[in-house]
Tab-separated table of C-alpha atoms in Angstrom:
chain	number	residue	atom	x	y	z
A	1	MET	CA	18.972	-3.072	2.862
A	2	THR	CA	18.548	0.410	1.398
A	3	GLN	CA	20.679	-0.556	-1.611
A	4	ALA	CA	18.533	-3.663	-2.156
A	5	LEU	CA	15.382	-1.551	-2.183
A	6	ARG	CA	16.928	0.683	-4.865
A	7	ASP	CA	18.006	-2.235	-7.036
A	8	PRO	CA	16.231	-1.901	-10.430
A	9	LYS	CA	15.024	-5.507	-10.375
A	10	THR	CA	13.634	-5.076	-6.866
A	11	VAL	CA	11.876	-1.854	-7.875
A	12	ARG	CA	10.365	-3.512	-10.963
A	13	ARG	CA	9.118	-6.455	-8.916
A	14	ARG	CA	7.541	-4.109	-6.393
A	15	HIS	CA	5.824	-2.144	-9.150
A	16	ASP	CA	4.682	-5.363	-10.821
A	17	ARG	CA	3.117	-6.616	-7.600
A	18	GLU	CA	1.284	-3.313	-7.147
A	19	ILE	CA	0.015	-3.293	-10.731
A	20	VAL	CA	-1.147	-6.912	-10.664
A	21	SER	CA	-2.798	-6.619	-7.241
A	22	LEU	CA	-4.916	-3.700	-8.470
A	23	ALA	CA	-5.383	-4.571	-12.150
A	24	VAL	CA	-6.570	-8.189	-11.855
A	25	PRO	CA	-9.563	-7.490	-9.546
A	26	ALA	CA	-10.324	-4.338	-11.575
A	27	PHE	CA	-10.523	-6.444	-14.737
A	28	GLY	CA	-12.969	-8.815	-13.066
A	29	ALA	CA	-15.210	-5.931	-11.989
A	30	LEU	CA	-15.086	-4.365	-15.468
A	31	VAL	CA	-16.105	-7.634	-17.146
A	32	ALA	CA	-18.968	-8.130	-14.669
A	33	GLU	CA	-20.608	-4.812	-15.609
A	34	PRO	CA	-21.707	-5.653	-19.194
A	35	LEU	CA	-23.018	-8.995	-17.965
A	36	PHE	CA	-26.018	-7.108	-16.528
A	37	VAL	CA	-27.210	-6.266	-20.035
A	38	ILE	CA	-26.371	-9.744	-21.355
A	39	VAL	CA	-28.472	-11.413	-18.626
A	40	ASP	CA	-31.364	-9.007	-19.198
A	41	SER	CA	-31.190	-9.696	-22.940
A	42	ALA	CA	-31.148	-13.474	-22.462
A	43	ILE	CA	-34.175	-13.414	-20.147
A	44	VAL	CA	-36.228	-10.805	-22.017
A	45	GLY	CA	-35.407	-12.437	-25.364
A	46	HIS	CA	-37.694	-15.348	-24.470
A	47	LEU	CA	-40.631	-12.956	-24.096
A	48	GLY	CA	-40.563	-12.075	-27.786
A	49	THR	CA	-38.741	-10.079	-30.439
A	50	PRO	CA	-40.552	-6.747	-29.771
A	51	GLN	CA	-39.610	-6.953	-26.093
A	52	LEU	CA	-35.989	-7.705	-26.911
A	53	ALA	CA	-35.875	-4.870	-29.450
A	54	GLY	CA	-37.360	-2.510	-26.852
A	55	LEU	CA	-34.759	-3.605	-24.320
A	56	GLY	CA	-31.994	-2.988	-26.868
A	57	VAL	CA	-33.070	0.611	-27.430
A	58	ALA	CA	-33.611	1.372	-23.736
A	59	ALA	CA	-30.339	-0.281	-22.672
A	60	ALA	CA	-28.405	1.731	-25.269
A	61	LEU	CA	-29.895	4.951	-23.910
A	62	LEU	CA	-29.171	3.987	-20.301
A	63	MET	CA	-25.597	2.905	-20.990
A	64	THR	CA	-24.948	6.129	-22.907
A	65	ALA	CA	-26.277	8.204	-20.018
A	66	VAL	CA	-24.206	6.335	-17.438
A	67	SER	CA	-21.009	6.214	-19.529
A	68	ILE	CA	-21.093	10.009	-19.900
A	69	PHE	CA	-20.678	10.273	-16.130
A	70	VAL	CA	-17.806	7.787	-15.832
A	71	PHE	CA	-15.672	10.776	-14.801
A	72	LEU	CA	-17.222	10.310	-11.352
A	73	ALA	CA	-15.025	7.232	-10.943
A	74	TYR	CA	-11.928	8.625	-12.682
A	75	ALA	CA	-11.772	12.023	-10.985
A	76	THR	CA	-12.599	10.576	-7.562
A	77	THR	CA	-9.884	7.918	-7.869
A	78	ALA	CA	-7.202	10.514	-8.581
A	79	ALA	CA	-8.292	12.929	-5.844
A	80	VAL	CA	-8.609	10.238	-3.167
A	81	ALA	CA	-5.320	8.536	-4.129
A	82	ARG	CA	-3.400	11.812	-3.766
A	83	ARG	CA	-4.643	12.277	-0.228
A	84	VAL	CA	-3.870	8.651	0.592
A	85	GLY	CA	-0.315	9.265	-0.602
A	86	ALA	CA	-0.141	12.365	1.577
A	87	GLY	CA	-1.146	10.236	4.579
A	88	ASP	CA	-4.458	12.048	5.179
A	89	LEU	CA	-7.074	9.291	5.082
A	90	ALA	CA	-9.779	11.456	6.648
A	91	SER	CA	-9.389	14.035	3.885
A	92	ALA	CA	-9.270	11.248	1.281
A	93	ILE	CA	-12.622	9.842	2.383
A	94	ARG	CA	-14.072	13.346	2.724
A	95	GLN	CA	-13.062	13.978	-0.892
A	96	GLY	CA	-14.727	10.712	-1.871
A	97	MET	CA	-17.960	11.699	-0.115
A	98	ASP	CA	-18.030	14.916	-2.154
A	99	GLY	CA	-17.900	12.787	-5.299
A	100	ILE	CA	-20.731	10.569	-4.021
A	101	TRP	CA	-22.930	13.584	-3.222
A	102	LEU	CA	-22.226	14.933	-6.727
A	103	ALA	CA	-23.255	11.552	-8.165
A	104	LEU	CA	-26.539	11.669	-6.235
A	105	LEU	CA	-27.330	15.173	-7.505
A	106	LEU	CA	-26.499	14.307	-11.107
A	107	GLY	CA	-28.494	11.080	-10.883
A	108	ALA	CA	-31.570	12.933	-9.613
A	109	ALA	CA	-31.274	15.426	-12.482
A	110	VAL	CA	-31.022	12.634	-15.081
A	111	VAL	CA	-34.116	10.909	-13.664
A	112	ALA	CA	-36.050	14.206	-13.740
A	113	VAL	CA	-35.236	14.553	-17.447
A	114	THR	CA	-35.607	10.905	-18.483
A	115	LEU	CA	-39.042	10.139	-17.012
A	116	PRO	CA	-41.008	12.711	-19.068
A	117	ALA	CA	-38.691	12.524	-22.096
A	118	ALA	CA	-38.686	8.717	-22.438
A	119	PRO	CA	-41.107	8.534	-25.427
A	120	TRP	CA	-39.168	11.228	-27.290
A	121	LEU	CA	-35.789	9.566	-26.593
A	122	VAL	CA	-37.064	6.181	-27.761
A	123	ASP	CA	-38.451	7.754	-30.930
A	124	ILE	CA	-35.101	9.425	-31.713
A	125	PHE	CA	-33.393	6.028	-31.544
A	126	GLY	CA	-35.803	4.788	-34.208
A	127	ALA	CA	-37.659	2.112	-32.240
A	128	SER	CA	-40.433	0.430	-34.219
A	129	ASP	CA	-44.101	0.871	-33.280
A	130	THR	CA	-44.185	-2.606	-31.740
A	131	ALA	CA	-40.941	-2.204	-29.766
A	132	ALA	CA	-41.435	1.407	-28.599
A	133	PRO	CA	-43.919	0.690	-25.751
A	134	TYR	CA	-41.570	-1.893	-24.254
A	135	ALA	CA	-38.589	0.448	-24.619
A	136	ILE	CA	-40.462	3.269	-22.875
A	137	THR	CA	-41.537	0.976	-20.026
A	138	TYR	CA	-38.035	-0.369	-19.489
A	139	LEU	CA	-36.398	3.073	-19.778
A	140	ARG	CA	-38.732	4.781	-17.310
A	141	ILE	CA	-38.408	2.081	-14.660
A	142	SER	CA	-34.669	1.556	-15.106
A	143	SER	CA	-33.988	5.292	-14.974
A	144	LEU	CA	-35.003	5.173	-11.312
A	145	GLY	CA	-31.796	3.222	-10.735
A	146	ILE	CA	-29.526	5.828	-12.369
A	147	PRO	CA	-28.734	7.619	-9.076
A	148	ALA	CA	-27.633	4.262	-7.662
A	149	MET	CA	-25.546	3.562	-10.799
A	150	LEU	CA	-23.773	6.908	-10.460
A	151	ILE	CA	-23.211	6.385	-6.735
A	152	VAL	CA	-21.618	3.041	-7.633
A	153	LEU	CA	-19.286	4.845	-10.072
A	154	ALA	CA	-18.229	7.457	-7.509
A	155	ALA	CA	-17.867	4.940	-4.666
A	156	THR	CA	-15.820	2.666	-6.932
A	157	GLY	CA	-13.522	5.641	-7.473
A	158	VAL	CA	-13.233	6.115	-3.700
A	159	LEU	CA	-12.168	2.507	-3.136
A	160	ARG	CA	-9.768	2.513	-6.079
A	161	GLY	CA	-8.198	5.663	-4.673
A	162	LEU	CA	-7.836	3.834	-1.361
A	163	GLN	CA	-5.933	1.135	-3.349
A	164	ASP	CA	-8.814	-1.334	-2.992
A	165	THR	CA	-10.040	-2.979	-6.212
A	166	ARG	CA	-11.111	-6.224	-4.552
A	167	THR	CA	-14.237	-4.820	-2.887
A	168	PRO	CA	-15.597	-3.480	-6.214
A	169	LEU	CA	-15.045	-6.958	-7.681
A	170	TYR	CA	-17.003	-8.631	-4.874
A	171	VAL	CA	-19.815	-6.069	-5.127
A	172	ALA	CA	-19.962	-6.493	-8.918
A	173	ILE	CA	-20.208	-10.284	-8.597
A	174	GLY	CA	-22.926	-9.969	-5.952
A	175	GLY	CA	-24.820	-7.446	-8.057
A	176	PHE	CA	-24.627	-9.681	-11.115
A	177	ALA	CA	-25.956	-12.702	-9.204
A	178	ALA	CA	-28.767	-10.664	-7.621
A	179	ASN	CA	-29.715	-9.154	-10.979
A	180	ALA	CA	-29.964	-12.588	-12.610
A	181	ALA	CA	-32.088	-14.038	-9.790
A	182	LEU	CA	-34.375	-11.007	-9.588
A	183	ASN	CA	-34.887	-10.925	-13.349
A	184	VAL	CA	-35.944	-14.559	-13.506
A	185	GLY	CA	-38.219	-14.189	-10.474
A	186	LEU	CA	-39.908	-10.954	-11.545
A	187	VAL	CA	-40.134	-11.598	-15.292
A	188	TYR	CA	-41.443	-15.164	-15.121
A	189	GLY	CA	-42.279	-15.914	-11.477
A	190	ALA	CA	-44.243	-12.708	-10.899
A	191	GLY	CA	-45.285	-12.428	-14.557
A	192	LEU	CA	-44.208	-8.786	-14.859
A	193	GLY	CA	-42.599	-9.203	-18.273
A	194	ILE	CA	-40.109	-6.556	-19.371
A	195	ALA	CA	-41.117	-4.360	-16.420
A	196	GLY	CA	-39.915	-7.133	-14.109
A	197	SER	CA	-36.519	-7.109	-15.809
A	198	ALA	CA	-36.256	-3.352	-15.303
A	199	TRP	CA	-37.263	-3.573	-11.633
A	200	GLY	CA	-34.794	-6.403	-11.069
A	201	THR	CA	-31.958	-4.275	-12.437
A	202	VAL	CA	-33.019	-1.268	-10.338
A	203	ILE	CA	-33.110	-3.336	-7.152
A	204	ALA	CA	-29.712	-4.912	-7.899
A	205	GLN	CA	-28.134	-1.511	-8.620
A	206	CYS	CA	-29.589	-0.056	-5.420
A	207	GLY	CA	-28.230	-3.024	-3.483
A	208	MET	CA	-24.767	-2.416	-4.931
A	209	ALA	CA	-24.962	1.280	-4.007
A	210	VAL	CA	-25.947	0.387	-0.429
A	211	ALA	CA	-23.054	-2.073	-0.170
A	212	TYR	CA	-20.590	0.583	-1.305
A	213	LEU	CA	-22.040	3.207	1.020
A	214	ILE	CA	-21.708	0.848	4.003
A	215	VAL	CA	-18.008	0.389	3.238
A	216	VAL	CA	-17.395	4.124	2.725
A	217	VAL	CA	-19.387	5.167	5.792
A	218	ARG	CA	-17.452	2.704	7.964
A	219	GLY	CA	-14.210	4.167	6.666
A	220	ALA	CA	-15.453	7.706	7.340
A	221	ARG	CA	-16.379	6.893	10.936
A	222	LYS	CA	-13.080	5.082	11.508
A	223	HIS	CA	-11.031	8.088	10.371
A	224	GLY	CA	-13.339	10.839	11.614
A	225	ALA	CA	-14.400	12.138	8.192
A	226	SER	CA	-17.643	14.084	7.848
A	227	LEU	CA	-20.465	12.557	5.825
A	228	ARG	CA	-22.403	15.787	5.323
A	229	PRO	CA	-22.590	17.400	1.887
A	230	ASP	CA	-20.081	20.201	1.435
A	231	THR	CA	-20.957	22.730	-1.272
A	232	ALA	CA	-17.361	23.749	-1.932
A	233	GLY	CA	-16.217	20.128	-2.086
A	234	ILE	CA	-19.018	19.114	-4.450
A	235	ARG	CA	-18.214	22.094	-6.673
A	236	ALA	CA	-14.530	21.122	-6.704
A	237	SER	CA	-15.447	17.549	-7.674
A	238	ALA	CA	-17.574	18.853	-10.542
A	239	GLN	CA	-14.771	21.142	-11.739
A	240	ALA	CA	-12.267	18.266	-11.667
A	241	GLY	CA	-14.667	16.058	-13.592
A	242	ALA	CA	-15.678	18.584	-16.273
A	243	PRO	CA	-12.571	18.092	-18.486
A	244	LEU	CA	-12.964	14.324	-18.240
A	245	LEU	CA	-16.582	14.737	-19.341
A	246	VAL	CA	-15.327	16.541	-22.472
A	247	ARG	CA	-12.857	13.697	-23.057
A	248	THR	CA	-15.568	11.057	-22.686
A	249	LEU	CA	-18.012	12.866	-24.985
A	250	SER	CA	-15.282	13.212	-27.622
A	251	LEU	CA	-14.534	9.507	-27.414
A	252	ARG	CA	-18.239	8.669	-27.687
A	253	ALA	CA	-18.391	10.895	-30.778
A	254	VAL	CA	-15.576	8.860	-32.346
A	255	LEU	CA	-17.464	5.606	-31.788
A	256	LEU	CA	-20.752	7.055	-33.058
A	257	ILE	CA	-19.082	8.400	-36.220
A	258	ALA	CA	-17.453	5.025	-36.853
A	259	THR	CA	-20.795	3.214	-36.482
A	260	ALA	CA	-22.578	5.737	-38.718
A	261	VAL	CA	-19.936	5.311	-41.451
A	262	ALA	CA	-20.079	1.510	-41.184
A	263	ALA	CA	-23.881	1.642	-41.573
A	264	ARG	CA	-23.449	3.566	-44.849
A	265	LEU	CA	-21.110	0.887	-46.204
A	266	GLY	CA	-23.771	-1.850	-46.241
A	267	ASP	CA	-25.467	-4.529	-44.129
A	268	ALA	CA	-22.503	-6.912	-44.137
A	269	GLU	CA	-20.163	-4.105	-43.143
A	270	ILE	CA	-22.269	-2.843	-40.223
A	271	ALA	CA	-22.750	-6.422	-38.992
A	272	ALA	CA	-19.002	-7.041	-39.163
A	273	HIS	CA	-18.335	-3.672	-37.518
A	274	GLN	CA	-20.533	-4.530	-34.543
A	275	ILE	CA	-18.677	-7.808	-34.067
A	276	VAL	CA	-15.279	-6.130	-34.252
A	277	LEU	CA	-16.422	-3.346	-31.930
A	278	SER	CA	-17.577	-5.937	-29.381
A	279	LEU	CA	-14.184	-7.669	-29.495
A	280	TRP	CA	-12.397	-4.316	-29.340
A	281	SER	CA	-14.426	-3.384	-26.242
A	282	LEU	CA	-13.600	-6.704	-24.577
A	283	MET	CA	-9.868	-6.151	-25.150
A	284	ALA	CA	-10.286	-2.603	-23.868
A	285	PHE	CA	-11.407	-4.046	-20.518
A	286	ALA	CA	-8.060	-5.834	-20.135
A	287	LEU	CA	-6.087	-2.707	-21.003
A	288	ASP	CA	-8.352	-0.467	-18.924
A	289	ALA	CA	-7.633	-2.620	-15.867
A	290	ILE	CA	-3.966	-1.558	-16.109
A	291	ALA	CA	-5.109	2.054	-16.572
A	292	ILE	CA	-7.185	1.820	-13.380
A	293	ALA	CA	-4.128	0.561	-11.516
A	294	GLY	CA	-2.269	3.529	-12.985
A	295	GLN	CA	-4.839	6.011	-11.717
A	296	ALA	CA	-4.589	4.691	-8.168
A	297	ILE	CA	-0.813	4.187	-8.001
A	298	ILE	CA	0.224	7.422	-9.744
A	299	GLY	CA	-2.142	9.480	-7.586
A	300	ARG	CA	-0.691	7.921	-4.440
A	301	TYR	CA	2.934	8.518	-5.475
A	302	LEU	CA	2.288	12.145	-6.400
A	303	GLY	CA	0.338	12.709	-3.184
A	304	ALA	CA	3.315	11.360	-1.250
A	305	GLY	CA	5.623	13.803	-3.064
A	306	ASP	CA	7.519	10.968	-4.789
A	307	ALA	CA	7.954	12.336	-8.324
A	308	ASP	CA	10.708	9.856	-9.205
A	309	GLY	CA	8.565	6.934	-8.041
A	310	ALA	CA	5.667	8.194	-10.188
A	311	ARG	CA	7.916	8.374	-13.264
A	312	GLN	CA	9.323	4.902	-12.617
A	313	VAL	CA	5.919	3.248	-12.227
A	314	CYS	CA	4.682	5.125	-15.300
A	315	ARG	CA	7.490	3.646	-17.387
A	316	ARG	CA	6.798	0.188	-16.020
A	317	MET	CA	3.094	0.435	-16.782
A	318	VAL	CA	3.857	1.514	-20.355
A	319	GLN	CA	5.903	-1.684	-20.700
A	320	TRP	CA	2.920	-3.620	-19.338
A	321	GLY	CA	0.625	-1.885	-21.811
A	322	ILE	CA	2.831	-2.718	-24.806
A	323	ALA	CA	3.274	-6.346	-23.721
A	324	SER	CA	-0.462	-6.761	-23.080
A	325	GLY	CA	-1.238	-5.255	-26.487
A	326	VAL	CA	1.137	-7.656	-28.223
A	327	VAL	CA	-0.427	-10.646	-26.424
A	328	LEU	CA	-3.968	-9.509	-27.244
A	329	GLY	CA	-3.031	-8.955	-30.890
A	330	LEU	CA	-1.566	-12.434	-31.181
A	331	LEU	CA	-4.651	-13.924	-29.496
A	332	ILE	CA	-6.912	-12.273	-32.073
A	333	VAL	CA	-4.925	-13.734	-34.946
A	334	ALA	CA	-4.536	-17.189	-33.391
A	335	THR	CA	-8.161	-17.649	-32.299
A	336	ARG	CA	-9.937	-16.220	-35.345
A	337	PRO	CA	-11.024	-19.679	-36.607
A	338	LEU	CA	-12.526	-20.429	-33.187
A	339	PHE	CA	-14.542	-17.316	-32.391
A	340	LEU	CA	-15.715	-16.153	-35.827
A	341	PRO	CA	-18.277	-18.986	-36.208
A	342	LEU	CA	-19.729	-17.992	-32.819
A	343	PHE	CA	-20.685	-14.576	-34.181
A	344	THR	CA	-21.841	-15.308	-37.718
A	345	GLY	CA	-22.319	-18.015	-40.297
A	346	ASP	CA	-22.677	-15.512	-43.139
A	347	PRO	CA	-19.693	-15.998	-45.486
A	348	VAL	CA	-19.901	-12.391	-46.697
A	349	VAL	CA	-19.634	-11.027	-43.142
A	350	HIS	CA	-16.903	-13.572	-42.439
A	351	ASP	CA	-14.834	-12.418	-45.432
A	352	THR	CA	-15.347	-8.781	-44.435
A	353	LEU	CA	-14.139	-9.499	-40.905
A	354	LEU	CA	-10.828	-11.204	-41.708
A	355	PRO	CA	-8.766	-8.207	-42.906
A	356	VAL	CA	-10.358	-5.943	-40.281
A	357	LEU	CA	-9.289	-8.263	-37.466
A	358	LEU	CA	-5.698	-8.128	-38.707
A	359	VAL	CA	-5.805	-4.326	-38.533
A	360	VAL	CA	-7.215	-4.483	-34.997
A	361	ALA	CA	-4.547	-7.004	-33.980
A	362	LEU	CA	-1.766	-4.754	-35.266
A	363	SER	CA	-3.183	-1.778	-33.374
A	364	GLN	CA	-3.324	-3.447	-29.945
A	365	PRO	CA	0.213	-2.453	-28.809
A	366	ILE	CA	-0.713	1.154	-29.648
A	367	ALA	CA	-3.936	0.743	-27.684
A	368	GLY	CA	-1.939	-0.637	-24.754
A	369	VAL	CA	0.184	2.523	-24.564
A	370	VAL	CA	-2.886	4.756	-24.970
A	371	PHE	CA	-4.881	3.134	-22.165
A	372	VAL	CA	-1.946	3.152	-19.764
A	373	LEU	CA	-0.984	6.785	-20.368
A	374	ASP	CA	-4.650	7.775	-20.174
A	375	GLY	CA	-4.745	6.206	-16.701
A	376	VAL	CA	-1.450	7.807	-15.676
A	377	LEU	CA	-2.604	11.294	-16.618
A	378	MET	CA	-5.981	10.745	-14.953
A	379	GLY	CA	-4.192	9.658	-11.799
A	380	ALA	CA	-2.116	12.828	-12.016
A	381	GLY	CA	-5.297	14.912	-12.292
A	382	ASP	CA	-4.265	16.155	-15.749
A	383	GLY	CA	-7.839	16.264	-17.024
A	384	ARG	CA	-7.548	19.483	-19.025
A	385	TYR	CA	-4.783	18.079	-21.179
A	386	LEU	CA	-6.725	14.855	-21.713
A	387	ALA	CA	-9.754	16.846	-22.861
A	388	GLY	CA	-7.709	18.919	-25.307
A	389	ALA	CA	-5.869	15.882	-26.635
A	390	MET	CA	-9.130	14.023	-27.273
A	391	LEU	CA	-10.628	17.007	-29.109
A	392	VAL	CA	-7.544	17.082	-31.357
A	393	THR	CA	-7.932	13.355	-31.953
A	394	LEU	CA	-11.596	13.788	-32.872
A	395	ALA	CA	-10.681	16.576	-35.291
A	396	VAL	CA	-8.214	14.259	-37.069
A	397	PHE	CA	-10.423	11.160	-37.021
A	398	ALA	CA	-13.740	12.641	-38.165
A	399	PRO	CA	-12.685	13.711	-41.693
A	400	ALA	CA	-10.614	10.562	-42.204
A	401	ALA	CA	-13.574	8.335	-41.288
A	402	LEU	CA	-16.163	10.352	-43.216
A	403	LEU	CA	-14.062	10.108	-46.387
A	404	VAL	CA	-14.058	6.297	-46.316
A	405	PRO	CA	-17.344	5.833	-48.265
A	406	THR	CA	-16.077	8.273	-50.913
A	407	LEU	CA	-12.515	7.043	-51.257
A	408	GLY	CA	-13.324	3.354	-50.906
A	409	GLY	CA	-11.595	0.649	-48.939
A	410	GLY	CA	-14.704	-0.469	-47.065
A	411	LEU	CA	-14.672	-1.507	-43.430
A	412	THR	CA	-10.938	-2.209	-43.498
A	413	ALA	CA	-10.280	1.437	-44.377
A	414	LEU	CA	-12.601	2.547	-41.572
A	415	TRP	CA	-10.625	0.514	-39.038
A	416	TRP	CA	-7.388	1.946	-40.397
A	417	ALA	CA	-8.974	5.303	-39.558
A	418	MET	CA	-9.683	3.948	-36.066
A	419	THR	CA	-6.015	2.943	-35.840
A	420	LEU	CA	-5.062	6.479	-36.912
A	421	MET	CA	-7.257	7.759	-34.086
A	422	MET	CA	-5.412	5.580	-31.567
A	423	ALA	CA	-2.037	6.623	-33.004
A	424	VAL	CA	-2.911	10.314	-32.600
A	425	ARG	CA	-3.987	9.665	-29.025
A	426	MET	CA	-0.719	7.841	-28.364
A	427	LEU	CA	1.375	10.686	-29.780
A	428	THR	CA	-0.420	13.372	-27.774
A	429	LEU	CA	-0.266	11.363	-24.541
A	430	TRP	CA	3.360	10.334	-25.103
A	431	HIS	CA	4.306	13.975	-25.652
A	432	ARG	CA	2.697	14.886	-22.329
A	433	MET	CA	4.435	12.050	-20.506
A	434	GLN	CA	7.834	13.055	-21.916
A	435	SER	CA	7.314	16.718	-21.016
A	436	GLY	CA	6.955	15.872	-17.315
A	437	ARG	CA	4.326	18.580	-16.855
A	438	TRP	CA	1.917	16.019	-15.437
A	439	VAL	CA	4.220	15.454	-12.455
A	440	VAL	CA	2.636	17.768	-9.884
A	441	THR	CA	3.136	16.568	-6.322
A	442	GLY	CA	1.064	17.268	-3.220
A	443	ALA	CA	-2.285	16.324	-1.670
A	444	SER	CA	-4.111	18.262	-4.398
A	445	ARG	CA	-3.171	19.343	-7.898
């Protein structure tokens, strides 16, 4: 029996089952999140162009604010998973509660800044005179839901750390359905216009936060974990998340630089860039689902003191990442004639897109490795290295991208620069994986 458990094929099958059981629901939850904005856009779009433009500006600001704090999910997943691996569920949930309290504090601070600064923020984003009032209205109301959004991030991290990605999927589906119903009812039924859309989103986000808190509180009571805020624990959560914040800001800088360069290339180029970026983000959800599985599984193995098991599952997930990247790349090439007409009928944009999509397709196996190793190192709590590696990547990418308008090559050259960015990330993360320095066992790093 023992020999059978050590058989390489048996080990691979066990790892595969773990990865699939966590990654598939995680993918569903990730895809459900952007549907909030899509539903809001579809409903508000029928109110008029100024309202839709205002929503676009406000939603961009909100998503930027929330994405900056995604470390609440990542850091909490790793910390909770380690304690699960160590067999201390009470401590795991206690650690998760510290992350939730941190989310509440950060959310309150963001609201305090956003409410008075809304007109200034909207103006910076260049909203027109007709769209600005709608953007300010939507931003101020929706900002009231930011604490709930951040609690959702932290609580999602708790459940992922507990090896549960199904509950976040169910909550995401419920939140999406509630958001759609509330938006229709408040925008048209109650006649509140864009304000109704904002209130609908706030109510849906608060409902999701309550659902998560019910699950976490039940777990805390079951295992005797305290629910009270702990200053030392909250401080430790913030310290663990700080390097991941640097990583996230660096990655956001890469995307902003790429968009700014594309805008300088011309209208057709920026239009094509937005289409490619949307497709790239969609594929990132699939790869990020494997990374989320990596965070949870690696943290658990290291918490249990199983360094060999962590290395084995890391290697298997890299294989998954490469295979997924190859499949996604082939899908891009094979389905180009089908999806391109859905985005644009402009032949100039169409011709600009074709070579860029080939570059993106070729880069997907690299992206697969990057996403997986990113998740592995997050699960290991190796945030400082991730922050440093992303700063190095930004330092390489920025000059390469900024030289594109001068050296020529158009949007295709810009996406080769994006591929260079991913290649640098892969090399830095691969070096860390090979060094073994990320393998630190125990209930805490």
